[in-house]
Amino acid sequence: MEETSKSINSRGRTLRRSLGLARMSLPVGVTDRIEHMRALDRVVVPLAKLIRRRLPLGSAARDVLHGVPTGHPLHPPLATVSLGCFTATAVLDVIDVDPRASQAVLATGLAAAIPAAAAGLTDWSVLHLEQQRVGLVHVLVNMAAIGLYSGSLILRLSGRHRTARALAFAGLGAAGIGGNLGGHLAYRMAAGPSHAEQTTHLVPLGWHDLCRLWDLPDGRPVSRRLGYIQLFVLRHGTNVTVLADRCSHLAGPLHQGRLVMDGDEPCVVCPWHGSTFRLEDGGVVHGPATAPQPSFEVNVRGDGVVQVRPRELT
């Protein structure tokens, strides 16, 4: 009994060290240096091109991996499943339950890591270069974690549980550092949130005068400012379409994009990374964007003044 207690205490200390490493935030200076490490471009640029070539923009597989059908990026929830399973494995190892339980949880985490990696690499391939540099290190650290956990699972299946637990605790530390880099990408570098301006709190209720109809070129989108925000404005005869101009993916200027037809629907393609939005309501047709563009209702007064107001969600 005493020996078992000592064993659990020892594993508890190992778990606390691993969790401490997993919680550790990398110094800001380290992540800033990674952003500017041009030596990484020798890997970043060809790898990103390869992924875009294998998964071309507008393909169904790419849209699914970006998360277009759900309206939210697919990578974060999948990665959360893996990290949760890896953390649960460490807890199960400490309390020394039936080894089959920790094996099952660990195997689940490794299985979830495959689609998480596919979705993450797809998102990564259409980021800005500084974001891709940090993302590459994020990928490499996570690969190390997956390697450690895979080795741990193999050792568990062969009955070498003590070494397997040590590898798993090391894997948890690596996964924590990888998660920290992922958080830096998402929150410090804004690689995941929508970049479309939120019209609900930037534009007051009611109609707002924008410009005169005949000051707009026919058939060519332009940018016009309404208060704090830039708008994409397109006139066809007396019909005017208005969207938020900053692409929800990474704030590309939509008024510089291409007008295309997707089936029977007129759309605009972002000039930066190819996100495609319906002109009618700003809905996402193709990624990498997953959040729609805010759209506006338009009224043309009898004197030719174009008025707009944010479209209400239905």
PDB file of N, CA and C in Angstrom, residues 5-104:
ATOM      1  N   SER A   5       1.286   4.190  -2.864  1.00  0.00           N
ATOM      2  CA  SER A   5       1.148   5.615  -2.579  1.00  0.00           C
ATOM      3  C   SER A   5       2.353   6.404  -3.081  1.00  0.00           C
ATOM      4  N   LYS A   6       3.561   5.846  -2.867  1.00  0.00           N
ATOM      5  CA  LYS A   6       4.768   6.511  -3.353  1.00  0.00           C
ATOM      6  C   LYS A   6       4.758   6.609  -4.873  1.00  0.00           C
ATOM      7  N   SER A   7       4.293   5.526  -5.519  1.00  0.00           N
ATOM      8  CA  SER A   7       4.241   5.524  -6.982  1.00  0.00           C
ATOM      9  C   SER A   7       3.299   6.587  -7.505  1.00  0.00           C
ATOM     10  N   ILE A   8       2.120   6.704  -6.859  1.00  0.00           N
ATOM     11  CA  ILE A   8       1.147   7.705  -7.289  1.00  0.00           C
ATOM     12  C   ILE A   8       1.674   9.110  -7.050  1.00  0.00           C
ATOM     13  N   ASN A   9       2.345   9.310  -5.905  1.00  0.00           N
ATOM     14  CA  ASN A   9       2.909  10.627  -5.618  1.00  0.00           C
ATOM     15  C   ASN A   9       3.972  11.006  -6.633  1.00  0.00           C
ATOM     16  N   SER A  10       4.798  10.013  -7.011  1.00  0.00           N
ATOM     17  CA  SER A  10       5.844  10.264  -8.002  1.00  0.00           C
ATOM     18  C   SER A  10       5.237  10.646  -9.346  1.00  0.00           C
ATOM     19  N   ARG A  11       4.201   9.903  -9.734  1.00  0.00           N
ATOM     20  CA  ARG A  11       3.543  10.229 -11.007  1.00  0.00           C
ATOM     21  C   ARG A  11       2.846  11.583 -10.915  1.00  0.00           C
ATOM     22  N   GLY A  12       2.319  11.889  -9.752  1.00  0.00           N
ATOM     23  CA  GLY A  12       1.671  13.190  -9.569  1.00  0.00           C
ATOM     24  C   GLY A  12       2.648  14.323  -9.762  1.00  0.00           C
ATOM     25  N   ARG A  13       3.870  14.160  -9.221  1.00  0.00           N
ATOM     26  CA  ARG A  13       4.879  15.202  -9.416  1.00  0.00           C
ATOM     27  C   ARG A  13       5.234  15.337 -10.884  1.00  0.00           C
ATOM     28  N   THR A  14       5.341  14.199 -11.583  1.00  0.00           N
ATOM     29  CA  THR A  14       5.638  14.238 -13.018  1.00  0.00           C
ATOM     30  C   THR A  14       4.531  14.931 -13.783  1.00  0.00           C
ATOM     31  N   LEU A  15       3.273  14.616 -13.408  1.00  0.00           N
ATOM     32  CA  LEU A  15       2.138  15.255 -14.066  1.00  0.00           C
ATOM     33  C   LEU A  15       2.145  16.759 -13.829  1.00  0.00           C
ATOM     34  N   ARG A  16       2.433  17.171 -12.580  1.00  0.00           N
ATOM     35  CA  ARG A  16       2.441  18.607 -12.289  1.00  0.00           C
ATOM     36  C   ARG A  16       3.518  19.317 -13.084  1.00  0.00           C
ATOM     37  N   ARG A  17       4.687  18.669 -13.235  1.00  0.00           N
ATOM     38  CA  ARG A  17       5.746  19.288 -14.047  1.00  0.00           C
ATOM     39  C   ARG A  17       5.311  19.402 -15.496  1.00  0.00           C
ATOM     40  N   SER A  18       4.657  18.347 -16.010  1.00  0.00           N
ATOM     41  CA  SER A  18       4.202  18.376 -17.404  1.00  0.00           C
ATOM     42  C   SER A  18       3.127  19.427 -17.606  1.00  0.00           C
ATOM     43  N   LEU A  19       2.181  19.504 -16.656  1.00  0.00           N
ATOM     44  CA  LEU A  19       1.129  20.506 -16.768  1.00  0.00           C
ATOM     45  C   LEU A  19       1.708  21.906 -16.629  1.00  0.00           C
ATOM     46  N   GLY A  20       2.731  22.052 -15.798  1.00  0.00           N
ATOM     47  CA  GLY A  20       3.378  23.353 -15.669  1.00  0.00           C
ATOM     48  C   GLY A  20       4.012  23.766 -16.979  1.00  0.00           C
ATOM     49  N   LEU A  21       4.638  22.806 -17.667  1.00  0.00           N
ATOM     50  CA  LEU A  21       5.220  23.089 -18.967  1.00  0.00           C
ATOM     51  C   LEU A  21       4.136  23.381 -19.983  1.00  0.00           C
ATOM     52  N   ALA A  22       3.028  22.630 -19.878  1.00  0.00           N
ATOM     53  CA  ALA A  22       1.932  22.831 -20.821  1.00  0.00           C
ATOM     54  C   ALA A  22       1.296  24.206 -20.650  1.00  0.00           C
ATOM     55  N   ARG A  23       1.273  24.729 -19.420  1.00  0.00           N
ATOM     56  CA  ARG A  23       0.667  26.034 -19.178  1.00  0.00           C
ATOM     57  C   ARG A  23       1.624  27.177 -19.467  1.00  0.00           C
ATOM     58  N   MET A  24       2.896  26.861 -19.574  1.00  0.00           N
ATOM     59  CA  MET A  24       3.905  27.900 -19.687  1.00  0.00           C
ATOM     60  C   MET A  24       3.704  28.713 -20.960  1.00  0.00           C
ATOM     61  N   SER A  25       3.702  30.023 -20.828  1.00  0.00           N
ATOM     62  CA  SER A  25       3.626  30.901 -21.982  1.00  0.00           C
ATOM     63  C   SER A  25       5.041  31.192 -22.461  1.00  0.00           C
ATOM     64  N   LEU A  26       5.264  31.034 -23.746  1.00  0.00           N
ATOM     65  CA  LEU A  26       6.563  31.378 -24.290  1.00  0.00           C
ATOM     66  C   LEU A  26       6.760  32.887 -24.187  1.00  0.00           C
ATOM     67  N   PRO A  27       7.966  33.332 -23.851  1.00  0.00           N
ATOM     68  CA  PRO A  27       8.202  34.783 -23.773  1.00  0.00           C
ATOM     69  C   PRO A  27       7.843  35.460 -25.083  1.00  0.00           C
ATOM     70  N   VAL A  28       7.300  36.675 -24.972  1.00  0.00           N
ATOM     71  CA  VAL A  28       6.876  37.401 -26.169  1.00  0.00           C
ATOM     72  C   VAL A  28       8.041  37.566 -27.136  1.00  0.00           C
ATOM     73  N   GLY A  29       9.235  37.796 -26.611  1.00  0.00           N
ATOM     74  CA  GLY A  29      10.390  37.965 -27.483  1.00  0.00           C
ATOM     75  C   GLY A  29      10.661  36.750 -28.349  1.00  0.00           C
ATOM     76  N   VAL A  30      10.398  35.551 -27.815  1.00  0.00           N
ATOM     77  CA  VAL A  30      10.636  34.331 -28.587  1.00  0.00           C
ATOM     78  C   VAL A  30       9.679  34.255 -29.767  1.00  0.00           C
ATOM     79  N   THR A  31       8.386  34.454 -29.500  1.00  0.00           N
ATOM     80  CA  THR A  31       7.410  34.373 -30.576  1.00  0.00           C
ATOM     81  C   THR A  31       7.607  35.495 -31.590  1.00  0.00           C
ATOM     82  N   ASP A  32       8.000  36.667 -31.122  1.00  0.00           N
ATOM     83  CA  ASP A  32       8.274  37.764 -32.051  1.00  0.00           C
ATOM     84  C   ASP A  32       9.444  37.430 -32.968  1.00  0.00           C
ATOM     85  N   ARG A  33      10.464  36.774 -32.420  1.00  0.00           N
ATOM     86  CA  ARG A  33      11.610  36.398 -33.255  1.00  0.00           C
ATOM     87  C   ARG A  33      11.208  35.357 -34.287  1.00  0.00           C
ATOM     88  N   ILE A  34      10.344  34.434 -33.890  1.00  0.00           N
ATOM     89  CA  ILE A  34       9.886  33.420 -34.848  1.00  0.00           C
ATOM     90  C   ILE A  34       9.167  34.090 -36.017  1.00  0.00           C
ATOM     91  N   GLU A  35       8.358  35.118 -35.718  1.00  0.00           N
ATOM     92  CA  GLU A  35       7.624  35.811 -36.778  1.00  0.00           C
ATOM     93  C   GLU A  35       8.559  36.369 -37.846  1.00  0.00           C
ATOM     94  N   HIS A  36       9.787  36.713 -37.456  1.00  0.00           N
ATOM     95  CA  HIS A  36      10.708  37.374 -38.384  1.00  0.00           C
ATOM     96  C   HIS A  36      11.879  36.483 -38.800  1.00  0.00           C
ATOM     97  N   MET A  37      11.753  35.184 -38.579  1.00  0.00           N
ATOM     98  CA  MET A  37      12.822  34.248 -38.974  1.00  0.00           C
ATOM     99  C   MET A  37      12.675  33.891 -40.456  1.00  0.00           C
ATOM    100  N   ARG A  38      13.337  34.660 -41.296  1.00  0.00           N
ATOM    101  CA  ARG A  38      13.198  34.462 -42.742  1.00  0.00           C
ATOM    102  C   ARG A  38      13.785  33.140 -43.209  1.00  0.00           C
ATOM    103  N   ALA A  39      14.653  32.563 -42.410  1.00  0.00           N
ATOM    104  CA  ALA A  39      15.219  31.264 -42.790  1.00  0.00           C
ATOM    105  C   ALA A  39      14.132  30.200 -42.915  1.00  0.00           C
ATOM    106  N   LEU A  40      13.031  30.372 -42.181  1.00  0.00           N
ATOM    107  CA  LEU A  40      11.935  29.404 -42.258  1.00  0.00           C
ATOM    108  C   LEU A  40      11.215  29.448 -43.602  1.00  0.00           C
ATOM    109  N   ASP A  41      11.390  30.550 -44.341  1.00  0.00           N
ATOM    110  CA  ASP A  41      10.672  30.702 -45.607  1.00  0.00           C
ATOM    111  C   ASP A  41      11.064  29.641 -46.626  1.00  0.00           C
ATOM    112  N   ARG A  42      12.274  29.069 -46.466  1.00  0.00           N
ATOM    113  CA  ARG A  42      12.698  28.018 -47.401  1.00  0.00           C
ATOM    114  C   ARG A  42      11.820  26.780 -47.301  1.00  0.00           C
ATOM    115  N   VAL A  43      11.181  26.616 -46.149  1.00  0.00           N
ATOM    116  CA  VAL A  43      10.229  25.519 -45.970  1.00  0.00           C
ATOM    117  C   VAL A  43       8.801  26.016 -46.146  1.00  0.00           C
ATOM    118  N   VAL A  44       8.523  27.189 -45.593  1.00  0.00           N
ATOM    119  CA  VAL A  44       7.155  27.717 -45.584  1.00  0.00           C
ATOM    120  C   VAL A  44       6.604  27.897 -46.988  1.00  0.00           C
ATOM    121  N   VAL A  45       7.347  28.581 -47.850  1.00  0.00           N
ATOM    122  CA  VAL A  45       6.824  28.954 -49.170  1.00  0.00           C
ATOM    123  C   VAL A  45       6.529  27.734 -50.038  1.00  0.00           C
ATOM    124  N   PRO A  46       7.477  26.802 -50.225  1.00  0.00           N
ATOM    125  CA  PRO A  46       7.146  25.640 -51.066  1.00  0.00           C
ATOM    126  C   PRO A  46       6.082  24.728 -50.468  1.00  0.00           C
ATOM    127  N   LEU A  47       6.066  24.593 -49.126  1.00  0.00           N
ATOM    128  CA  LEU A  47       5.062  23.731 -48.501  1.00  0.00           C
ATOM    129  C   LEU A  47       3.660  24.323 -48.667  1.00  0.00           C
ATOM    130  N   ALA A  48       3.532  25.633 -48.473  1.00  0.00           N
ATOM    131  CA  ALA A  48       2.227  26.279 -48.646  1.00  0.00           C
ATOM    132  C   ALA A  48       1.753  26.148 -50.092  1.00  0.00           C
ATOM    133  N   LYS A  49       2.668  26.319 -51.052  1.00  0.00           N
ATOM    134  CA  LYS A  49       2.299  26.170 -52.466  1.00  0.00           C
ATOM    135  C   LYS A  49       1.854  24.745 -52.770  1.00  0.00           C
ATOM    136  N   LEU A  50       2.542  23.766 -52.180  1.00  0.00           N
ATOM    137  CA  LEU A  50       2.189  22.362 -52.406  1.00  0.00           C
ATOM    138  C   LEU A  50       0.769  22.078 -51.894  1.00  0.00           C
ATOM    139  N   ILE A  51       0.461  22.574 -50.699  1.00  0.00           N
ATOM    140  CA  ILE A  51      -0.876  22.339 -50.133  1.00  0.00           C
ATOM    141  C   ILE A  51      -1.946  23.010 -50.986  1.00  0.00           C
ATOM    142  N   ARG A  52      -1.691  24.238 -51.431  1.00  0.00           N
ATOM    143  CA  ARG A  52      -2.678  24.936 -52.264  1.00  0.00           C
ATOM    144  C   ARG A  52      -2.859  24.250 -53.611  1.00  0.00           C
ATOM    145  N   ARG A  53      -1.771  23.639 -54.112  1.00  0.00           N
ATOM    146  CA  ARG A  53      -1.874  22.925 -55.387  1.00  0.00           C
ATOM    147  C   ARG A  53      -2.663  21.632 -55.233  1.00  0.00           C
ATOM    148  N   ARG A  54      -2.432  20.923 -54.126  1.00  0.00           N
ATOM    149  CA  ARG A  54      -3.149  19.671 -53.894  1.00  0.00           C
ATOM    150  C   ARG A  54      -4.612  19.912 -53.494  1.00  0.00           C
ATOM    151  N   LEU A  55      -4.848  21.032 -52.808  1.00  0.00           N
ATOM    152  CA  LEU A  55      -6.213  21.403 -52.402  1.00  0.00           C
ATOM    153  C   LEU A  55      -6.521  22.781 -52.964  1.00  0.00           C
ATOM    154  N   PRO A  56      -6.889  22.863 -54.232  1.00  0.00           N
ATOM    155  CA  PRO A  56      -7.080  24.175 -54.863  1.00  0.00           C
ATOM    156  C   PRO A  56      -8.220  24.955 -54.238  1.00  0.00           C
ATOM    157  N   LEU A  57      -8.092  26.270 -54.282  1.00  0.00           N
ATOM    158  CA  LEU A  57      -9.143  27.139 -53.768  1.00  0.00           C
ATOM    159  C   LEU A  57     -10.452  26.862 -54.490  1.00  0.00           C
ATOM    160  N   GLY A  58     -11.523  26.792 -53.725  1.00  0.00           N
ATOM    161  CA  GLY A  58     -12.833  26.530 -54.302  1.00  0.00           C
ATOM    162  C   GLY A  58     -13.214  25.070 -54.346  1.00  0.00           C
ATOM    163  N   SER A  59     -12.268  24.165 -54.022  1.00  0.00           N
ATOM    164  CA  SER A  59     -12.592  22.738 -54.033  1.00  0.00           C
ATOM    165  C   SER A  59     -13.421  22.376 -52.807  1.00  0.00           C
ATOM    166  N   ALA A  60     -14.258  21.361 -52.950  1.00  0.00           N
ATOM    167  CA  ALA A  60     -15.140  20.952 -51.853  1.00  0.00           C
ATOM    168  C   ALA A  60     -14.338  20.500 -50.642  1.00  0.00           C
ATOM    169  N   ALA A  61     -13.250  19.743 -50.881  1.00  0.00           N
ATOM    170  CA  ALA A  61     -12.436  19.254 -49.769  1.00  0.00           C
ATOM    171  C   ALA A  61     -11.826  20.411 -48.987  1.00  0.00           C
ATOM    172  N   ARG A  62     -11.316  21.417 -49.693  1.00  0.00           N
ATOM    173  CA  ARG A  62     -10.719  22.569 -49.007  1.00  0.00           C
ATOM    174  C   ARG A  62     -11.771  23.309 -48.194  1.00  0.00           C
ATOM    175  N   ASP A  63     -12.960  23.509 -48.764  1.00  0.00           N
ATOM    176  CA  ASP A  63     -14.006  24.222 -48.027  1.00  0.00           C
ATOM    177  C   ASP A  63     -14.393  23.480 -46.748  1.00  0.00           C
ATOM    178  N   VAL A  64     -14.473  22.146 -46.824  1.00  0.00           N
ATOM    179  CA  VAL A  64     -14.807  21.356 -45.633  1.00  0.00           C
ATOM    180  C   VAL A  64     -13.712  21.498 -44.579  1.00  0.00           C
ATOM    181  N   LEU A  65     -12.451  21.425 -44.996  1.00  0.00           N
ATOM    182  CA  LEU A  65     -11.347  21.513 -44.043  1.00  0.00           C
ATOM    183  C   LEU A  65     -11.239  22.908 -43.427  1.00  0.00           C
ATOM    184  N   HIS A  66     -11.603  23.933 -44.179  1.00  0.00           N
ATOM    185  CA  HIS A  66     -11.633  25.281 -43.595  1.00  0.00           C
ATOM    186  C   HIS A  66     -12.767  25.419 -42.589  1.00  0.00           C
ATOM    187  N   GLY A  67     -13.875  24.691 -42.806  1.00  0.00           N
ATOM    188  CA  GLY A  67     -15.042  24.824 -41.940  1.00  0.00           C
ATOM    189  C   GLY A  67     -16.147  25.661 -42.534  1.00  0.00           C
ATOM    190  N   VAL A  68     -16.131  25.858 -43.867  1.00  0.00           N
ATOM    191  CA  VAL A  68     -17.158  26.682 -44.518  1.00  0.00           C
ATOM    192  C   VAL A  68     -18.574  26.164 -44.246  1.00  0.00           C
ATOM    193  N   PRO A  69     -18.827  24.840 -44.319  1.00  0.00           N
ATOM    194  CA  PRO A  69     -20.207  24.373 -44.093  1.00  0.00           C
ATOM    195  C   PRO A  69     -20.748  24.695 -42.708  1.00  0.00           C
ATOM    196  N   THR A  70     -19.891  24.769 -41.704  1.00  0.00           N
ATOM    197  CA  THR A  70     -20.355  25.054 -40.341  1.00  0.00           C
ATOM    198  C   THR A  70     -20.296  26.530 -39.981  1.00  0.00           C
ATOM    199  N   GLY A  71     -19.613  27.319 -40.796  1.00  0.00           N
ATOM    200  CA  GLY A  71     -19.486  28.743 -40.495  1.00  0.00           C
ATOM    201  C   GLY A  71     -18.431  29.066 -39.460  1.00  0.00           C
ATOM    202  N   HIS A  72     -17.615  28.081 -39.069  1.00  0.00           N
ATOM    203  CA  HIS A  72     -16.558  28.291 -38.077  1.00  0.00           C
ATOM    204  C   HIS A  72     -15.348  27.447 -38.478  1.00  0.00           C
ATOM    205  N   PRO A  73     -14.125  27.904 -38.180  1.00  0.00           N
ATOM    206  CA  PRO A  73     -12.943  27.103 -38.490  1.00  0.00           C
ATOM    207  C   PRO A  73     -13.030  25.706 -37.872  1.00  0.00           C
ATOM    208  N   LEU A  74     -12.603  24.701 -38.625  1.00  0.00           N
ATOM    209  CA  LEU A  74     -12.712  23.309 -38.177  1.00  0.00           C
ATOM    210  C   LEU A  74     -11.554  22.901 -37.267  1.00  0.00           C
ATOM    211  N   HIS A  75     -10.391  23.506 -37.454  1.00  0.00           N
ATOM    212  CA  HIS A  75      -9.196  23.056 -36.729  1.00  0.00           C
ATOM    213  C   HIS A  75      -9.301  23.186 -35.204  1.00  0.00           C
ATOM    214  N   PRO A  76      -9.753  24.320 -34.650  1.00  0.00           N
ATOM    215  CA  PRO A  76      -9.747  24.453 -33.179  1.00  0.00           C
ATOM    216  C   PRO A  76     -10.539  23.383 -32.434  1.00  0.00           C
ATOM    217  N   PRO A  77     -11.790  23.051 -32.816  1.00  0.00           N
ATOM    218  CA  PRO A  77     -12.491  22.015 -32.042  1.00  0.00           C
ATOM    219  C   PRO A  77     -11.850  20.645 -32.158  1.00  0.00           C
ATOM    220  N   LEU A  78     -11.303  20.316 -33.336  1.00  0.00           N
ATOM    221  CA  LEU A  78     -10.631  19.023 -33.488  1.00  0.00           C
ATOM    222  C   LEU A  78      -9.375  18.966 -32.629  1.00  0.00           C
ATOM    223  N   ALA A  79      -8.618  20.057 -32.612  1.00  0.00           N
ATOM    224  CA  ALA A  79      -7.405  20.091 -31.787  1.00  0.00           C
ATOM    225  C   ALA A  79      -7.751  20.004 -30.303  1.00  0.00           C
ATOM    226  N   THR A  80      -8.876  20.573 -29.907  1.00  0.00           N
ATOM    227  CA  THR A  80      -9.302  20.515 -28.516  1.00  0.00           C
ATOM    228  C   THR A  80      -9.588  19.074 -28.099  1.00  0.00           C
ATOM    229  N   VAL A  81     -10.174  18.285 -29.002  1.00  0.00           N
ATOM    230  CA  VAL A  81     -10.438  16.875 -28.700  1.00  0.00           C
ATOM    231  C   VAL A  81      -9.127  16.151 -28.391  1.00  0.00           C
ATOM    232  N   SER A  82      -8.128  16.359 -29.248  1.00  0.00           N
ATOM    233  CA  SER A  82      -6.841  15.688 -29.041  1.00  0.00           C
ATOM    234  C   SER A  82      -6.187  16.114 -27.734  1.00  0.00           C
ATOM    235  N   LEU A  83      -6.130  17.427 -27.503  1.00  0.00           N
ATOM    236  CA  LEU A  83      -5.464  17.905 -26.288  1.00  0.00           C
ATOM    237  C   LEU A  83      -6.207  17.438 -25.041  1.00  0.00           C
ATOM    238  N   GLY A  84      -7.536  17.375 -25.113  1.00  0.00           N
ATOM    239  CA  GLY A  84      -8.303  16.868 -23.980  1.00  0.00           C
ATOM    240  C   GLY A  84      -8.008  15.411 -23.702  1.00  0.00           C
ATOM    241  N   CYS A  85      -7.905  14.620 -24.757  1.00  0.00           N
ATOM    242  CA  CYS A  85      -7.573  13.197 -24.586  1.00  0.00           C
ATOM    243  C   CYS A  85      -6.166  13.020 -24.025  1.00  0.00           C
ATOM    244  N   PHE A  86      -5.224  13.844 -24.483  1.00  0.00           N
ATOM    245  CA  PHE A  86      -3.856  13.723 -23.985  1.00  0.00           C
ATOM    246  C   PHE A  86      -3.781  14.095 -22.504  1.00  0.00           C
ATOM    247  N   THR A  87      -4.510  15.116 -22.111  1.00  0.00           N
ATOM    248  CA  THR A  87      -4.540  15.499 -20.697  1.00  0.00           C
ATOM    249  C   THR A  87      -5.201  14.406 -19.856  1.00  0.00           C
ATOM    250  N   ALA A  88      -6.291  13.848 -20.375  1.00  0.00           N
ATOM    251  CA  ALA A  88      -6.976  12.768 -19.659  1.00  0.00           C
ATOM    252  C   ALA A  88      -6.073  11.549 -19.509  1.00  0.00           C
ATOM    253  N   THR A  89      -5.250  11.283 -20.517  1.00  0.00           N
ATOM    254  CA  THR A  89      -4.307  10.164 -20.428  1.00  0.00           C
ATOM    255  C   THR A  89      -3.351  10.352 -19.263  1.00  0.00           C
ATOM    256  N   ALA A  90      -2.863  11.586 -19.094  1.00  0.00           N
ATOM    257  CA  ALA A  90      -1.943  11.857 -17.988  1.00  0.00           C
ATOM    258  C   ALA A  90      -2.625  11.628 -16.646  1.00  0.00           C
ATOM    259  N   VAL A  91      -3.878  12.062 -16.531  1.00  0.00           N
ATOM    260  CA  VAL A  91      -4.606  11.863 -15.279  1.00  0.00           C
ATOM    261  C   VAL A  91      -4.810  10.377 -15.006  1.00  0.00           C
ATOM    262  N   LEU A  92      -5.196   9.628 -16.030  1.00  0.00           N
ATOM    263  CA  LEU A  92      -5.406   8.188 -15.865  1.00  0.00           C
ATOM    264  C   LEU A  92      -4.112   7.474 -15.496  1.00  0.00           C
ATOM    265  N   ASP A  93      -3.005   7.956 -16.043  1.00  0.00           N
ATOM    266  CA  ASP A  93      -1.716   7.356 -15.692  1.00  0.00           C
ATOM    267  C   ASP A  93      -1.376   7.586 -14.225  1.00  0.00           C
ATOM    268  N   VAL A  94      -1.716   8.751 -13.717  1.00  0.00           N
ATOM    269  CA  VAL A  94      -1.388   9.076 -12.327  1.00  0.00           C
ATOM    270  C   VAL A  94      -2.204   8.235 -11.358  1.00  0.00           C
ATOM    271  N   ILE A  95      -3.491   8.064 -11.628  1.00  0.00           N
ATOM    272  CA  ILE A  95      -4.334   7.319 -10.691  1.00  0.00           C
ATOM    273  C   ILE A  95      -4.240   5.820 -10.915  1.00  0.00           C
ATOM    274  N   ASP A  96      -3.471   5.415 -11.955  1.00  0.00           N
ATOM    275  CA  ASP A  96      -3.146   3.999 -12.163  1.00  0.00           C
ATOM    276  C   ASP A  96      -4.403   3.134 -12.326  1.00  0.00           C
ATOM    277  N   VAL A  97      -5.241   3.515 -13.292  1.00  0.00           N
ATOM    278  CA  VAL A  97      -6.434   2.719 -13.583  1.00  0.00           C
ATOM    279  C   VAL A  97      -6.060   1.572 -14.523  1.00  0.00           C
ATOM    280  N   ASP A  98      -7.056   0.828 -14.950  1.00  0.00           N
ATOM    281  CA  ASP A  98      -6.852  -0.248 -15.914  1.00  0.00           C
ATOM    282  C   ASP A  98      -6.123   0.323 -17.140  1.00  0.00           C
ATOM    283  N   PRO A  99      -4.969  -0.226 -17.513  1.00  0.00           N
ATOM    284  CA  PRO A  99      -4.193   0.310 -18.646  1.00  0.00           C
ATOM    285  C   PRO A  99      -5.003   0.432 -19.932  1.00  0.00           C
ATOM    286  N   ARG A 100      -6.034  -0.411 -20.073  1.00  0.00           N
ATOM    287  CA  ARG A 100      -6.833  -0.340 -21.300  1.00  0.00           C
ATOM    288  C   ARG A 100      -7.574   0.989 -21.407  1.00  0.00           C
ATOM    289  N   ALA A 101      -7.899   1.602 -20.281  1.00  0.00           N
ATOM    290  CA  ALA A 101      -8.601   2.887 -20.310  1.00  0.00           C
ATOM    291  C   ALA A 101      -7.697   3.980 -20.875  1.00  0.00           C
ATOM    292  N   SER A 102      -6.476   4.077 -20.363  1.00  0.00           N
ATOM    293  CA  SER A 102      -5.558   5.105 -20.871  1.00  0.00           C
ATOM    294  C   SER A 102      -5.181   4.836 -22.322  1.00  0.00           C
ATOM    295  N   GLN A 103      -5.067   3.557 -22.704  1.00  0.00           N
ATOM    296  CA  GLN A 103      -4.776   3.227 -24.098  1.00  0.00           C
ATOM    297  C   GLN A 103      -5.893   3.697 -25.022  1.00  0.00           C
ATOM    298  N   ALA A 104      -7.131   3.483 -24.603  1.00  0.00           N
ATOM    299  CA  ALA A 104      -8.271   3.876 -25.434  1.00  0.00           C
ATOM    300  C   ALA A 104      -8.347   5.393 -25.582  1.00  0.00           C
TER     301      ALA A 104
END
